[in-house]
Short mmCIF file of C-alpha atoms in Angstrom, two decimals:
data_model
loop_
_atom_site.label_atom_id
_atom_site.label_comp_id
_atom_site.label_asym_id
_atom_site.label_seq_id
_atom_site.Cartn_x
_atom_site.Cartn_y
_atom_site.Cartn_z
CA UNK A 1 -124.11 -15.57 37.90
CA UNK A 2 -124.99 -12.28 38.80
CA UNK A 3 -127.50 -11.60 41.18
CA UNK A 4 -131.10 -10.22 40.56
CA UNK A 5 -130.96 -5.87 40.67
CA UNK A 6 -131.76 -4.48 43.91
CA UNK A 7 -130.92 -1.14 45.36
CA UNK A 8 -128.05 -0.38 47.45
CA UNK A 9 -127.72 2.29 50.41
CA UNK A 10 -125.03 3.02 52.36
CA UNK A 11 -126.11 4.24 55.68
CA UNK A 12 -123.13 5.85 57.97
CA UNK A 13 -125.22 4.91 61.12
CA UNK A 14 -126.88 2.22 62.79
CA UNK A 15 -130.08 4.42 63.24
CA UNK A 16 -129.88 5.21 59.70
CA UNK A 17 -129.68 1.42 58.77
CA UNK A 18 -132.54 0.50 60.96
CA UNK A 19 -134.53 3.31 59.32
CA UNK A 20 -133.75 1.69 55.81
CA UNK A 21 -134.65 -1.47 56.56
CA UNK A 22 -137.71 -0.37 58.23
CA UNK A 23 -138.62 1.33 54.98
CA UNK A 24 -137.58 -1.32 52.62
CA UNK A 25 -139.64 -3.63 54.01
CA UNK A 26 -139.45 -7.21 54.05
CA UNK A 27 -137.55 -7.82 50.93
CA UNK A 28 -134.56 -5.29 52.01
CA UNK A 29 -131.58 -7.00 53.58
CA UNK A 30 -128.81 -5.62 55.73
CA UNK A 31 -125.21 -6.75 54.29
CA UNK A 32 -122.16 -6.76 55.85
CA UNK A 33 -119.05 -8.93 54.48
CA UNK A 34 -121.62 -10.38 52.04
CA UNK A 35 -119.95 -14.28 52.45
CA UNK A 36 -123.37 -15.71 53.07
CA UNK A 37 -126.04 -13.59 51.14
CA UNK A 38 -123.94 -13.03 47.92
CA UNK A 39 -123.88 -16.47 47.07
CA UNK A 40 -127.54 -16.77 47.53
CA UNK A 41 -127.98 -13.90 45.27
CA UNK A 42 -125.69 -15.06 42.67
CA UNK A 43 -127.59 -17.83 42.48
CA UNK A 44 -130.61 -16.03 42.98
CA UNK A 45 -131.72 -18.01 45.57
CA UNK A 46 -132.36 -15.32 47.29
CA UNK A 47 -133.80 -11.94 45.83
CA UNK A 48 -133.80 -8.73 47.80
CA UNK A 49 -134.98 -5.61 46.65
CA UNK A 50 -132.85 -3.39 48.71
CA UNK A 51 -129.50 -4.13 50.39
CA UNK A 52 -128.53 -2.17 53.42
CA UNK A 53 -125.14 -1.95 53.31
CA UNK A 54 -123.79 -2.05 57.10
CA UNK A 55 -119.93 -2.72 56.18
CA UNK A 56 -118.94 0.67 56.69
CA UNK A 57 -120.45 1.10 60.24
CA UNK A 58 -117.13 0.78 61.84
CA UNK A 59 -118.33 0.93 65.52
CA UNK A 60 -119.16 -2.71 65.32
CA UNK A 61 -115.93 -3.79 64.80
CA UNK A 62 -114.94 -4.48 67.95
CA UNK A 63 -113.96 -7.47 71.03
CA UNK A 64 -114.17 -6.27 74.34
CA UNK A 65 -113.66 -7.45 77.71
CA UNK A 66 -117.12 -6.52 79.63
CA UNK A 67 -115.68 -8.30 82.77
CA UNK A 68 -117.64 -11.58 83.20
CA UNK A 69 -118.55 -11.31 79.71
CA UNK A 70 -116.86 -10.44 76.13
CA UNK A 71 -118.61 -8.51 73.95
CA UNK A 72 -117.81 -9.18 70.05
CA UNK A 73 -119.03 -6.68 67.36
CA UNK A 74 -121.34 -8.37 64.55
CA UNK A 75 -118.73 -6.55 62.16
CA UNK A 76 -115.51 -8.82 63.18
CA UNK A 77 -114.45 -10.65 60.85
CA UNK A 78 -113.38 -14.48 61.24
CA UNK A 79 -110.05 -13.70 60.21
CA UNK A 80 -110.14 -10.63 62.80
CA UNK A 81 -111.42 -13.18 65.42
CA UNK A 82 -109.34 -16.02 64.93
CA UNK A 83 -106.27 -13.68 66.28
CA UNK A 84 -108.11 -11.82 68.91
CA UNK A 85 -106.17 -12.13 71.95
CA UNK A 86 -109.51 -11.20 74.15
CA UNK A 87 -110.86 -14.65 73.19
CA UNK A 88 -109.20 -16.61 75.71
CA UNK A 89 -110.53 -19.97 78.08
CA UNK A 90 -113.81 -21.08 77.18
CA UNK A 91 -114.06 -17.93 74.69
CA UNK A 92 -111.12 -19.23 72.65
CA UNK A 93 -113.25 -21.71 71.43
CA UNK A 94 -114.82 -18.63 69.08
CA UNK A 95 -111.15 -17.81 67.72
CA UNK A 96 -110.62 -21.49 67.00
CA UNK A 97 -114.19 -22.10 64.97
CA UNK A 98 -113.23 -18.53 63.20
CA UNK A 99 -109.96 -19.66 62.15
CA UNK A 100 -111.59 -22.88 60.56
CA UNK A 101 -114.26 -21.44 58.58
CA UNK A 102 -113.92 -21.34 54.61
CA UNK A 103 -110.67 -20.16 53.69
CA UNK A 104 -108.31 -17.19 54.30
CA UNK A 105 -110.21 -14.98 51.54
CA UNK A 106 -113.90 -15.88 53.02
CA UNK A 107 -112.39 -15.35 56.64
CA UNK A 108 -111.05 -11.49 55.30
CA UNK A 109 -114.45 -10.79 54.31
CA UNK A 110 -117.11 -12.94 55.94
CA UNK A 111 -118.38 -11.70 59.54
CA UNK A 112 -119.51 -13.40 62.69
CA UNK A 113 -122.70 -11.19 62.61
CA UNK A 114 -123.71 -11.96 58.84
CA UNK A 115 -122.41 -15.80 59.67
CA UNK A 116 -124.88 -16.10 62.72
CA UNK A 117 -127.39 -14.47 61.40
CA UNK A 118 -127.83 -16.15 58.01
CA UNK A 119 -128.65 -19.30 60.42
CA UNK A 120 -127.10 -22.22 57.71
CA UNK A 121 -127.36 -25.65 59.45
CA UNK A 122 -123.91 -26.04 57.47
CA UNK A 123 -121.53 -23.07 59.31
CA UNK A 124 -119.60 -23.41 62.24
CA UNK A 125 -120.24 -20.48 64.66
CA UNK A 126 -123.90 -21.42 65.72
CA UNK A 127 -122.87 -24.56 67.44
CA UNK A 128 -119.91 -23.15 69.09
CA UNK A 129 -122.12 -20.42 70.10
CA UNK A 130 -124.56 -23.10 71.70
CA UNK A 131 -122.12 -25.10 73.51
CA UNK A 132 -120.83 -21.57 75.09
CA UNK A 133 -124.47 -20.09 76.61
CA UNK A 134 -123.84 -17.47 74.15
CA UNK A 135 -126.52 -14.54 73.49
CA UNK A 136 -127.29 -12.41 70.74
CA UNK A 137 -127.71 -9.19 70.62
CA UNK A 138 -130.28 -7.68 67.92
CA UNK A 139 -131.70 -3.74 67.56
CA UNK A 140 -134.83 -3.20 66.04
CA UNK A 141 -136.61 -0.14 65.54
CA UNK A 142 -137.94 -0.40 68.94
CA UNK A 143 -134.87 -0.43 70.40
CA UNK A 144 -132.33 -3.50 71.29
CA UNK A 145 -132.97 -6.99 72.84
CA UNK A 146 -130.77 -9.72 73.61
CA UNK A 147 -131.58 -13.60 72.21
CA UNK A 148 -130.40 -16.76 73.43
CA UNK A 149 -128.43 -18.79 71.29
CA UNK A 150 -130.77 -21.67 71.91
CA UNK A 151 -133.30 -19.80 70.74
CA UNK A 152 -131.89 -17.98 68.14
CA UNK A 153 -131.42 -20.98 65.58
CA UNK A 154 -135.22 -21.81 64.67
CA UNK A 155 -134.51 -23.76 61.06
CA UNK A 156 -132.59 -23.96 58.27
CA UNK A 157 -131.62 -20.25 57.31
CA UNK A 158 -134.00 -18.88 59.94
CA UNK A 159 -133.79 -17.07 63.03
CA UNK A 160 -135.80 -15.05 65.83
CA UNK A 161 -134.46 -11.93 64.06
CA UNK A 162 -137.16 -10.21 62.70
CA UNK A 163 -136.62 -8.50 59.11
CA UNK A 164 -136.61 -4.66 60.84
CA UNK A 165 -133.82 -5.82 63.29
CA UNK A 166 -129.82 -6.05 62.75
CA UNK A 167 -127.70 -8.34 64.97
CA UNK A 168 -124.99 -6.27 66.63
CA UNK A 169 -123.23 -8.26 69.00
CA UNK A 170 -122.49 -11.27 70.06
CA UNK A 171 -122.13 -12.08 73.90
CA UNK A 172 -120.36 -14.93 75.64
CA UNK A 173 -119.72 -15.36 79.20
CA UNK A 174 -116.13 -15.55 80.23
CA UNK A 175 -114.90 -19.06 81.29
CA UNK A 176 -111.46 -19.46 82.14
CA UNK A 177 -109.89 -22.91 83.33
CA UNK A 178 -112.09 -25.09 80.87
CA UNK A 179 -110.76 -26.45 77.42
CA UNK A 180 -112.76 -26.22 74.26
CA UNK A 181 -112.01 -27.36 70.70
CA UNK A 182 -113.98 -27.81 67.37
CA UNK A 183 -113.80 -30.50 64.80
CA UNK A 184 -115.12 -31.25 61.28
CA UNK A 185 -115.45 -32.97 58.26
CA UNK A 186 -115.53 -32.21 54.86
CA UNK A 187 -114.55 -33.78 51.98
CA UNK A 188 -111.97 -30.42 50.71
CA UNK A 189 -110.31 -28.13 52.62
CA UNK A 190 -112.51 -25.20 52.17
CA UNK A 191 -115.99 -27.16 51.93
CA UNK A 192 -118.93 -26.95 54.65
CA UNK A 193 -119.02 -29.20 57.47
CA UNK A 194 -120.56 -32.51 56.80
CA UNK A 195 -120.97 -32.42 60.54
CA UNK A 196 -118.93 -30.51 62.78
CA UNK A 197 -118.56 -30.76 66.94
CA UNK A 198 -118.06 -27.76 69.34
CA UNK A 199 -117.12 -28.74 72.63
CA UNK A 200 -116.32 -26.62 75.97
CA UNK A 201 -115.10 -29.34 78.96
CA UNK A 202 -114.21 -28.62 82.34
CA UNK A 203 -112.27 -31.29 84.48
CA UNK A 204 -111.87 -31.90 87.79
CA UNK A 205 -108.66 -33.99 89.05
CA UNK A 206 -108.23 -35.34 85.64
CA UNK A 207 -112.50 -36.29 85.25
CA UNK A 208 -114.74 -34.16 83.07
CA UNK A 209 -116.77 -32.48 85.33
CA UNK A 210 -118.75 -30.26 82.63
CA UNK A 211 -119.16 -30.73 79.28
CA UNK A 212 -121.30 -28.95 76.44
CA UNK A 213 -121.18 -30.27 73.02
CA UNK A 214 -122.72 -28.07 70.16
CA UNK A 215 -123.26 -30.18 66.60
CA UNK A 216 -123.32 -28.79 63.16
CA UNK A 217 -125.26 -29.84 60.23
CA UNK A 218 -126.88 -32.94 61.87
CA UNK A 219 -130.14 -30.99 61.77
CA UNK A 220 -132.03 -27.84 60.63
CA UNK A 221 -130.37 -25.85 63.26
CA UNK A 222 -127.35 -26.57 65.57
CA UNK A 223 -127.92 -29.03 68.36
CA UNK A 224 -126.44 -29.81 71.45
CA UNK A 225 -125.99 -32.89 72.43
CA UNK A 226 -127.35 -32.88 75.47
CA UNK A 227 -127.48 -36.91 76.22
CA UNK A 228 -123.48 -36.78 75.49
CA UNK A 229 -123.24 -34.35 77.95
CA UNK A 230 -124.86 -36.15 80.87
CA UNK A 231 -122.76 -39.00 80.05
CA UNK A 232 -119.58 -37.14 79.80
CA UNK A 233 -119.66 -36.08 83.46
CA UNK A 234 -117.11 -38.52 85.52
CA UNK A 235 -115.18 -39.70 82.55
CA UNK A 236 -111.87 -40.03 83.14
CA UNK A 237 -110.84 -42.05 79.93
CA UNK A 238 -110.72 -42.40 76.34
CA UNK A 239 -113.25 -45.53 77.07
CA UNK A 240 -115.99 -43.45 79.07
CA UNK A 241 -115.49 -40.79 76.37
CA UNK A 242 -116.32 -42.93 73.44
CA UNK A 243 -119.30 -44.72 75.28
CA UNK A 244 -120.81 -41.67 76.37
CA UNK A 245 -120.31 -40.05 72.30
CA UNK A 246 -122.43 -43.12 70.99
CA UNK A 247 -125.19 -41.29 73.10
CA UNK A 248 -125.20 -38.67 70.18
CA UNK A 249 -128.11 -41.03 68.48
CA UNK A 250 -130.21 -39.46 71.04
CA UNK A 251 -129.77 -36.22 69.63
CA UNK A 252 -132.69 -37.04 66.62
CA UNK A 253 -131.89 -38.54 63.63
CA UNK A 254 -129.82 -36.67 61.21
CA UNK A 255 -131.14 -35.74 57.59
CA UNK A 256 -129.33 -37.04 54.96
CA UNK A 257 -128.34 -35.43 51.48
CA UNK A 258 -125.67 -35.53 48.82
CA UNK A 259 -122.66 -35.68 51.08
CA UNK A 260 -123.74 -38.07 53.73
CA UNK A 261 -126.72 -40.44 54.69
CA UNK A 262 -128.01 -39.98 58.39
CA UNK A 263 -125.80 -43.27 59.55
CA UNK A 264 -122.31 -41.81 58.20
CA UNK A 265 -123.78 -38.41 59.85
CA UNK A 266 -124.17 -40.08 63.28
CA UNK A 267 -121.07 -41.95 62.85
CA UNK A 268 -118.97 -38.87 61.88
CA UNK A 269 -120.58 -37.20 65.24
CA UNK A 270 -118.92 -39.89 67.51
CA UNK A 271 -115.81 -40.34 65.84
CA UNK A 272 -115.26 -36.63 66.32
CA UNK A 273 -116.96 -35.97 69.50
CA UNK A 274 -114.68 -38.55 70.46
CA UNK A 275 -111.83 -36.61 68.81
CA UNK A 276 -112.67 -33.13 69.97
CA UNK A 277 -112.91 -34.16 73.30
CA UNK A 278 -109.29 -36.42 73.64
CA UNK A 279 -108.16 -33.35 71.89
CA UNK A 280 -109.18 -30.75 74.30
CA UNK A 281 -108.64 -33.03 77.42
CA UNK A 282 -104.50 -32.96 76.60
CA UNK B 1 -126.52 3.22 38.52
CA UNK B 2 -124.01 4.31 41.42
CA UNK B 3 -120.60 6.31 41.33
CA UNK B 4 -117.68 4.82 43.17
CA UNK B 5 -114.08 5.76 43.44
CA UNK B 6 -111.40 2.81 43.98
CA UNK B 7 -107.85 2.68 44.10
CA UNK B 8 -106.57 -0.20 41.77
CA UNK B 9 -102.81 -0.62 41.50
CA UNK B 10 -101.99 2.79 43.22
CA UNK B 11 -104.31 4.31 40.13
CA UNK B 12 -108.02 5.81 41.51
CA UNK B 13 -110.73 5.46 39.22
CA UNK B 14 -114.19 6.90 39.23
CA UNK B 15 -116.57 5.02 37.71
CA UNK B 16 -120.40 4.61 37.25
CA UNK B 17 -121.62 0.72 38.39
CA UNK B 18 -124.63 -1.26 39.18
CA UNK B 19 -125.22 -2.34 42.88
CA UNK B 20 -125.25 -5.93 41.53
CA UNK B 21 -122.18 -5.83 39.77
CA UNK B 22 -119.28 -8.00 41.45
CA UNK B 23 -116.04 -6.79 42.09
CA UNK B 24 -114.32 -9.01 39.70
CA UNK B 25 -116.65 -8.16 36.65
CA UNK B 26 -115.70 -4.18 37.66
CA UNK B 27 -112.15 -5.09 37.23
CA UNK B 28 -111.90 -7.29 34.35
CA UNK B 29 -114.85 -6.09 32.26
CA UNK B 30 -115.02 -1.76 33.20
CA UNK B 31 -111.42 -1.53 34.20
CA UNK B 32 -110.16 -3.83 31.13
CA UNK B 33 -107.89 -5.88 33.87
CA UNK B 34 -108.45 -9.29 32.45
CA UNK B 35 -105.71 -10.87 34.81
CA UNK B 36 -108.05 -11.02 37.79
CA UNK B 37 -109.42 -14.85 36.38
CA UNK B 38 -113.41 -15.65 37.03
CA UNK B 39 -113.37 -19.70 37.30
CA UNK B 40 -115.97 -21.09 39.52
CA UNK B 41 -118.47 -17.98 40.30
CA UNK B 42 -119.08 -19.93 43.43
CA UNK B 43 -116.55 -18.17 45.95
CA UNK B 44 -114.69 -21.48 46.04
CA UNK B 45 -111.65 -21.84 43.71
CA UNK B 46 -109.82 -18.54 44.19
CA UNK B 47 -109.05 -17.42 40.76
CA UNK B 48 -110.31 -14.34 41.36
CA UNK B 49 -108.26 -13.45 43.95
CA UNK B 50 -107.23 -9.58 44.46
CA UNK B 51 -105.74 -8.22 47.81
CA UNK B 52 -108.89 -5.34 49.42
CA UNK B 53 -106.70 -3.07 51.17
CA UNK B 54 -103.90 -5.83 51.19
CA UNK B 55 -106.10 -8.90 52.54
CA UNK B 56 -106.78 -11.71 50.37
CA UNK B 57 -110.39 -11.87 48.81
CA UNK B 58 -112.50 -13.45 46.27
CA UNK B 59 -113.55 -10.32 43.80
CA UNK B 60 -116.69 -13.05 42.77
CA UNK B 61 -117.97 -12.43 46.24
CA UNK B 62 -117.67 -8.65 46.68
CA UNK B 63 -119.71 -6.14 45.11
CA UNK B 64 -117.85 -3.16 43.39
CA UNK B 65 -119.68 -0.70 45.47
CA UNK B 66 -118.39 -2.66 48.70
CA UNK B 67 -115.22 -1.47 46.76
CA UNK B 68 -115.81 2.24 47.04
CA UNK B 69 -113.40 4.34 48.88
CA UNK B 70 -110.84 0.96 49.02
CA UNK B 71 -107.39 -0.11 47.70
CA UNK B 72 -107.48 -2.69 45.21
CA UNK B 73 -104.09 -4.49 44.04
CA UNK B 74 -104.65 -6.91 41.23
CA UNK B 75 -101.99 -9.59 39.71
CA UNK B 76 -101.24 -6.26 37.28
CA UNK B 77 -100.07 -3.96 40.21
CA UNK B 78 -97.59 -6.75 41.02
CA UNK B 79 -94.52 -6.07 38.43
CA UNK B 80 -92.77 -2.79 38.78
CA UNK B 81 -91.34 -1.14 35.31
CA UNK B 82 -91.62 -4.42 33.66
CA UNK B 83 -90.01 -6.39 36.40
CA UNK B 84 -91.57 -9.21 37.75
CA UNK B 85 -92.67 -9.13 41.68
CA UNK B 86 -90.62 -11.71 43.16
CA UNK B 87 -93.46 -13.71 43.81
CA UNK B 88 -94.28 -14.11 39.84
CA UNK B 89 -90.76 -14.45 39.41
CA UNK B 90 -90.67 -17.56 41.76
CA UNK B 91 -93.87 -19.08 39.97
CA UNK B 92 -91.73 -18.84 36.72
CA UNK B 93 -88.35 -19.93 37.86
CA UNK B 94 -90.23 -23.28 39.77
CA UNK B 95 -93.15 -23.62 37.03
CA UNK B 96 -95.62 -23.59 39.44
CA UNK B 97 -98.47 -23.12 36.75
CA UNK B 98 -99.17 -25.83 34.16
CA UNK B 99 -102.61 -24.28 32.34
CA UNK B 100 -101.99 -21.14 34.32
CA UNK B 101 -105.64 -20.39 34.76
CA UNK B 102 -105.41 -20.32 38.41
CA UNK B 103 -101.62 -18.56 38.86
CA UNK B 104 -103.02 -15.20 39.26
CA UNK B 105 -105.01 -16.10 42.19
CA UNK B 106 -102.47 -18.42 43.72
CA UNK B 107 -99.79 -15.23 43.19
CA UNK B 108 -102.27 -13.12 44.99
CA UNK B 109 -103.67 -15.29 47.61
CA UNK B 110 -99.42 -15.96 48.44
CA UNK B 111 -98.43 -12.44 48.23
CA UNK B 112 -101.50 -11.64 50.97
CA UNK B 113 -100.27 -14.21 52.98
CA UNK B 114 -96.70 -13.49 53.11
CA UNK B 115 -97.65 -9.81 54.56
CA UNK B 116 -98.87 -11.28 57.73
CA UNK B 117 -96.31 -14.49 57.45
CA UNK B 118 -92.97 -13.59 55.87
CA UNK B 119 -91.21 -17.06 56.60
CA UNK B 120 -93.70 -19.79 56.48
CA UNK B 121 -92.88 -23.58 56.20
CA UNK B 122 -94.42 -26.07 53.49
CA UNK B 123 -97.44 -27.14 55.41
CA UNK B 124 -98.52 -23.41 56.38
CA UNK B 125 -98.32 -22.85 52.39
CA UNK B 126 -100.58 -25.67 51.70
CA UNK B 127 -102.72 -24.29 54.78
CA UNK B 128 -102.60 -20.98 53.47
CA UNK B 129 -103.56 -21.96 49.85
CA UNK B 130 -106.43 -23.84 50.90
CA UNK B 131 -109.13 -21.17 49.52
CA UNK B 132 -107.06 -22.08 45.80
CA UNK B 133 -107.63 -24.56 43.78
CA UNK B 134 -105.65 -25.93 40.44
CA UNK B 135 -107.36 -27.66 37.94
CA UNK B 136 -104.57 -29.31 36.68
CA UNK B 137 -103.79 -30.66 40.47
CA UNK B 138 -100.18 -29.13 40.02
CA UNK B 139 -99.70 -28.05 43.75
CA UNK B 140 -96.08 -29.20 44.14
CA UNK B 141 -94.66 -26.57 42.17
CA UNK B 142 -96.70 -24.16 43.26
CA UNK B 143 -95.81 -24.65 47.29
CA UNK B 144 -92.40 -24.56 45.58
CA UNK B 145 -92.05 -21.37 44.45
CA UNK B 146 -94.39 -19.89 47.15
CA UNK B 147 -91.67 -20.70 49.70
CA UNK B 148 -88.97 -20.02 46.76
CA UNK B 149 -91.14 -16.35 46.43
CA UNK B 150 -91.17 -15.83 50.35
CA UNK B 151 -87.46 -16.13 50.40
CA UNK B 152 -86.81 -13.92 47.38
CA UNK B 153 -89.50 -11.31 49.32
CA UNK B 154 -87.51 -11.82 52.55
CA UNK B 155 -84.66 -10.90 50.68
CA UNK B 156 -85.29 -7.94 48.76
CA UNK B 157 -87.86 -6.64 51.39
CA UNK B 158 -90.57 -6.25 49.06
CA UNK B 159 -93.50 -4.46 49.67
CA UNK B 160 -96.67 -4.69 47.49
CA UNK B 161 -98.94 -2.43 46.48
CA UNK B 162 -96.57 0.00 44.57
CA UNK B 163 -97.56 -1.47 41.44
CA UNK B 164 -97.91 0.87 38.31
CA UNK B 165 -99.55 4.02 39.37
CA UNK B 166 -98.61 6.32 41.84
CA UNK B 167 -97.96 4.85 45.01
CA UNK B 168 -100.20 6.95 47.61
CA UNK B 169 -102.94 6.51 45.42
CA UNK B 170 -103.04 10.32 44.50
CA UNK B 171 -102.98 9.75 40.70
CA UNK B 172 -106.16 9.50 38.83
CA UNK B 173 -106.31 7.21 35.87
CA UNK B 174 -105.60 8.66 32.25
CA UNK B 175 -107.10 6.84 29.60
CA UNK B 176 -109.98 6.14 27.21
CA UNK B 177 -113.28 7.07 28.52
CA UNK B 178 -116.03 4.85 27.32
CA UNK B 179 -119.59 5.57 28.75
CA UNK B 180 -118.23 7.54 31.45
CA UNK B 181 -115.65 5.12 32.80
CA UNK B 182 -112.09 5.69 32.59
CA UNK B 183 -110.64 2.60 31.07
CA UNK B 184 -106.81 2.31 31.54
#
């Protein structure tokens, strides 16, 4: 289908983009790669009156090593991130997840900023940002603010961003010496995750000393599986990991939809936690 | 309406488009390049795959205005002077098609992938084509064709993007003008 008509502007600076958004009011939306917004517009589930195309703001395409943090510009495509050498150690989770999003064509266009700002519960990056305790940087008419990933996702397709703000950067603390991984279950290769699990694991002498688990599509927002994380501390073998994975039910009852019942989602999460931890540890 | 300038298959086109016009409809209906198919219209099937600045994208999930100033290659841009591109020839030789509807997208996705990975194995080809669906389920021959096409491209050191027009994109389309739009 063809999207409903809208006005279109292509600013050449972030300041210009912010001014256009402010003038456009609540029905103006920024457009980056368009791989979250355009599908909704084609289905007429979204009908913005003004698109502010920030795709030309090339100074938002960077992955920068800033000492204790890695800063990722909002316009980095998933393809670029999946090949970014700066994303190592714990931050390697971002590259791993980015390389699993959609399919190659989607990864060539879709951006980290667009995906995160869209806050789709089935999208992959939010669970990773949660597991990495990432920060999201938003620029608005009044300046810039940093929002913890844990506070950013407030509901299905709802984030802490104000309509006048643009997500400009994602910041992740550098964590060397830890392993990470992401696994998801879907029916076809390119499908959205029915459930996904992102994990960051630190180990000490063969047993897990610290684990962070982010869950995709178990709720209206990405979730941390805190009970699993606590139970994983000290786990040293498959049995202990499997016992810990069972605690995923304590993250709450997942929703049911055409793809999966709540019970099936819990089962998938438990299995995926087991697998992703085993893979990360090996 | 908004005026855009897009280089398609080496030829620069100036056109007026509605902001909501999807790239695939601009290519098909305004430029008459109907080799790029619309399959699912939901970013899933990959039948509309074209190269944007050398990278495969789904032309049903891009606005024509987003391609302003960019370089697009469609299936029509692969053959040179009537000689099929090695990947087209490989799909012909290996019977990499049944109904043929997914073929332009399969070929464009393959050519885009091979520009970064010139010597893939079978598993890598299958993964590289995860964004393209064949409704006839004819994947075996498609994968075989891509492997053969990759070999032929390595042997001939094929460069993509030369196509039918000026390779440097300097030429402006010569053709019929309909409602201010240049139609080849």
